[in-house]
């Protein structure tokens, strides 16, 4: 294939992948809706829709020589054709198979296809046999499922998705470049406004100059007259009018003073004219820049539905995997937000949905026992908050969060002390669920128990300038509220000064600014406090939080102290600064990967003066200041390496696990089966057991059950590493008391070490 043809094919593949993802999402959503719909008429409509989606995807795949995708789509068409002709019945097994095929088509479509075969070679690839009606035939348990009334199928020949002439596909890279260029005009506007302010300052100085000249002009005139009188008395030459002719120096000075007065007046007039023109140009620049930025942002706005389309299938798959039943409802999907916000929120929302299913909702039998519907409800609601914010509410009607278990887990993890936990109110305890590593799950699996999901949620939300809160009622359900900006980058900020350094605080977190007398500062429990709106707030020196050196001289206590009251995650703190300058619209710039984790900094911006100023991270400031008074435990002496017992009948797997753990610094002993492991536990102390499940003489399940029944070993952490990956096997692992359940098919060395480190 010629180089030019290869380039064309690569461009076609890039375009195909975008289109394919739309078809895959539509197929997944259609199958989920088909599974929930009870109306035969509506089912027929959905079948027709997904049939067309599969057909369109097949045609697009054929155009770029993706035989694998084309073959899968052919099988899907056969399945949908069988459903239409009533030769195939709907059943849970059929839906599982169809979802697997759609997922396989999606994976094949989005895989790296840079090494595609030549067109003539692709044509020789034998297609997979399409799924047959025998394969799709219902099992005995599914016979009797509702059938479909047959309606004549419309011809799908030539049915390819057409693009509206009013729309065009544009690379997101180009859109991002356009948006960044538009956002850069924020700095240009600030610079233009600063230039106007500079010109006004110059005009003020010229006016003052002219005013001072007018004050001394009578004295200058008096000096001139005095010189004339003195010269006349001494018989000096006079002019035709009888005036004494002044000397050459005096004449030069007087001529300059008269010229100076006229020049000042002319400069002041010109400056006034220039300022009027600059203000006109500045208003035009600001209006056009705002219009361009708003248009660019609108282009980059996408509805939340584009993010949430895959969630119904996610809920279905997770529920089937966990043995639970839940229905997902979505409201407000038509609300639009910056595409970059949506991309950042995809992982947090997935984590919240997983959290609802893994921790929130109960199994159907448990729900019925509690008088609830066997099918749980997970709701995602999006609503605007003001003109520049949006709120996402993710809720479930499950068991709720037990604050006592959260407090116990936090104490065990060392996040809070026993005393501090007892002083916390309900909301304070609930906020601990966002701490990394905290989990109330009785067992660690690939779905839950690692304590990272909610920590990732908070990190991602704060990265885009948002906040997240949790509300829960035991036995009723849990609600997560995410308050996010609609757009990134530009925002209004307050510029503050600390010594010679300037910083920016986002106004969205500033409750108020004020000045207080030094005598208003009180000390409560060894912490400085001030009263604001009748409430005592902790007073924090922002200079100390940022680690800046103290000022050279002591502050003048006759001058009131400037304060900025910041609010984040329900916390209110008053930060003392040296000076509050002004507020303005700023464009935040990232710090790059090297400085991304620098504490207290969210980015930087360029002021109109051209000065680069850091933008402070309010979440970090409040968290650090709120915990500044907490007592840190003294460092402990070095301890000997932790010991781990590995029970595994396969010599290869046993050697691998031993090598991984020893390389991480653990002392490892091995056993060839459960019985030998139990003997070793009886004669030697270990900090953790890693065990296979299927072993001779004694399985991992039986070994774990015996350990939990032994008073001496009852608290020993147990990690099961096995090839058994069904839900029933995982549930049995929970029942016998395992702390973690790792499936070998998805085994990762880092996962094992992370779990072991957490448990010991």
PDB file of N, CA and C in Angstrom, residues 55 98 164 553 583 585 713:
ATOM      1  N   UNK A  55     -26.229  -2.680  11.862  1.00  0.00           N
ATOM      2  CA  UNK A  55     -26.030  -2.641  10.418  1.00  0.00           C
ATOM      3  C   UNK A  55     -25.127  -1.470  10.025  1.00  0.00           C
ATOM      4  N   UNK A  98     -25.404 -11.115  24.125  1.00  0.00           N
ATOM      5  CA  UNK A  98     -25.442  -9.918  23.273  1.00  0.00           C
ATOM      6  C   UNK A  98     -24.551  -8.816  23.830  1.00  0.00           C
ATOM      7  N   UNK A 164     -25.764  15.429   9.041  1.00  0.00           N
ATOM      8  CA  UNK A 164     -26.545  16.605   8.706  1.00  0.00           C
ATOM      9  C   UNK A 164     -25.646  17.649   8.065  1.00  0.00           C
ATOM     10  N   UNK A 553       9.856  43.400  60.215  1.00  0.00           N
ATOM     11  CA  UNK A 553       9.477  44.213  61.373  1.00  0.00           C
ATOM     12  C   UNK A 553       8.149  43.730  61.925  1.00  0.00           C
ATOM     13  N   UNK A 583     -10.172  42.257  43.237  1.00  0.00           N
ATOM     14  CA  UNK A 583     -10.586  41.008  42.603  1.00  0.00           C
ATOM     15  C   UNK A 583     -10.706  41.248  41.111  1.00  0.00           C
ATOM     16  N   UNK A 585     -11.003  38.892  37.025  1.00  0.00           N
ATOM     17  CA  UNK A 585     -11.080  37.621  36.315  1.00  0.00           C
ATOM     18  C   UNK A 585      -9.669  37.171  35.981  1.00  0.00           C
ATOM     19  N   UNK A 713      -5.677 -17.258  66.440  1.00  0.00           N
ATOM     20  CA  UNK A 713      -5.452 -16.833  65.050  1.00  0.00           C
ATOM     21  C   UNK A 713      -6.598 -16.002  64.478  1.00  0.00           C
TER      22      UNK A 713
END
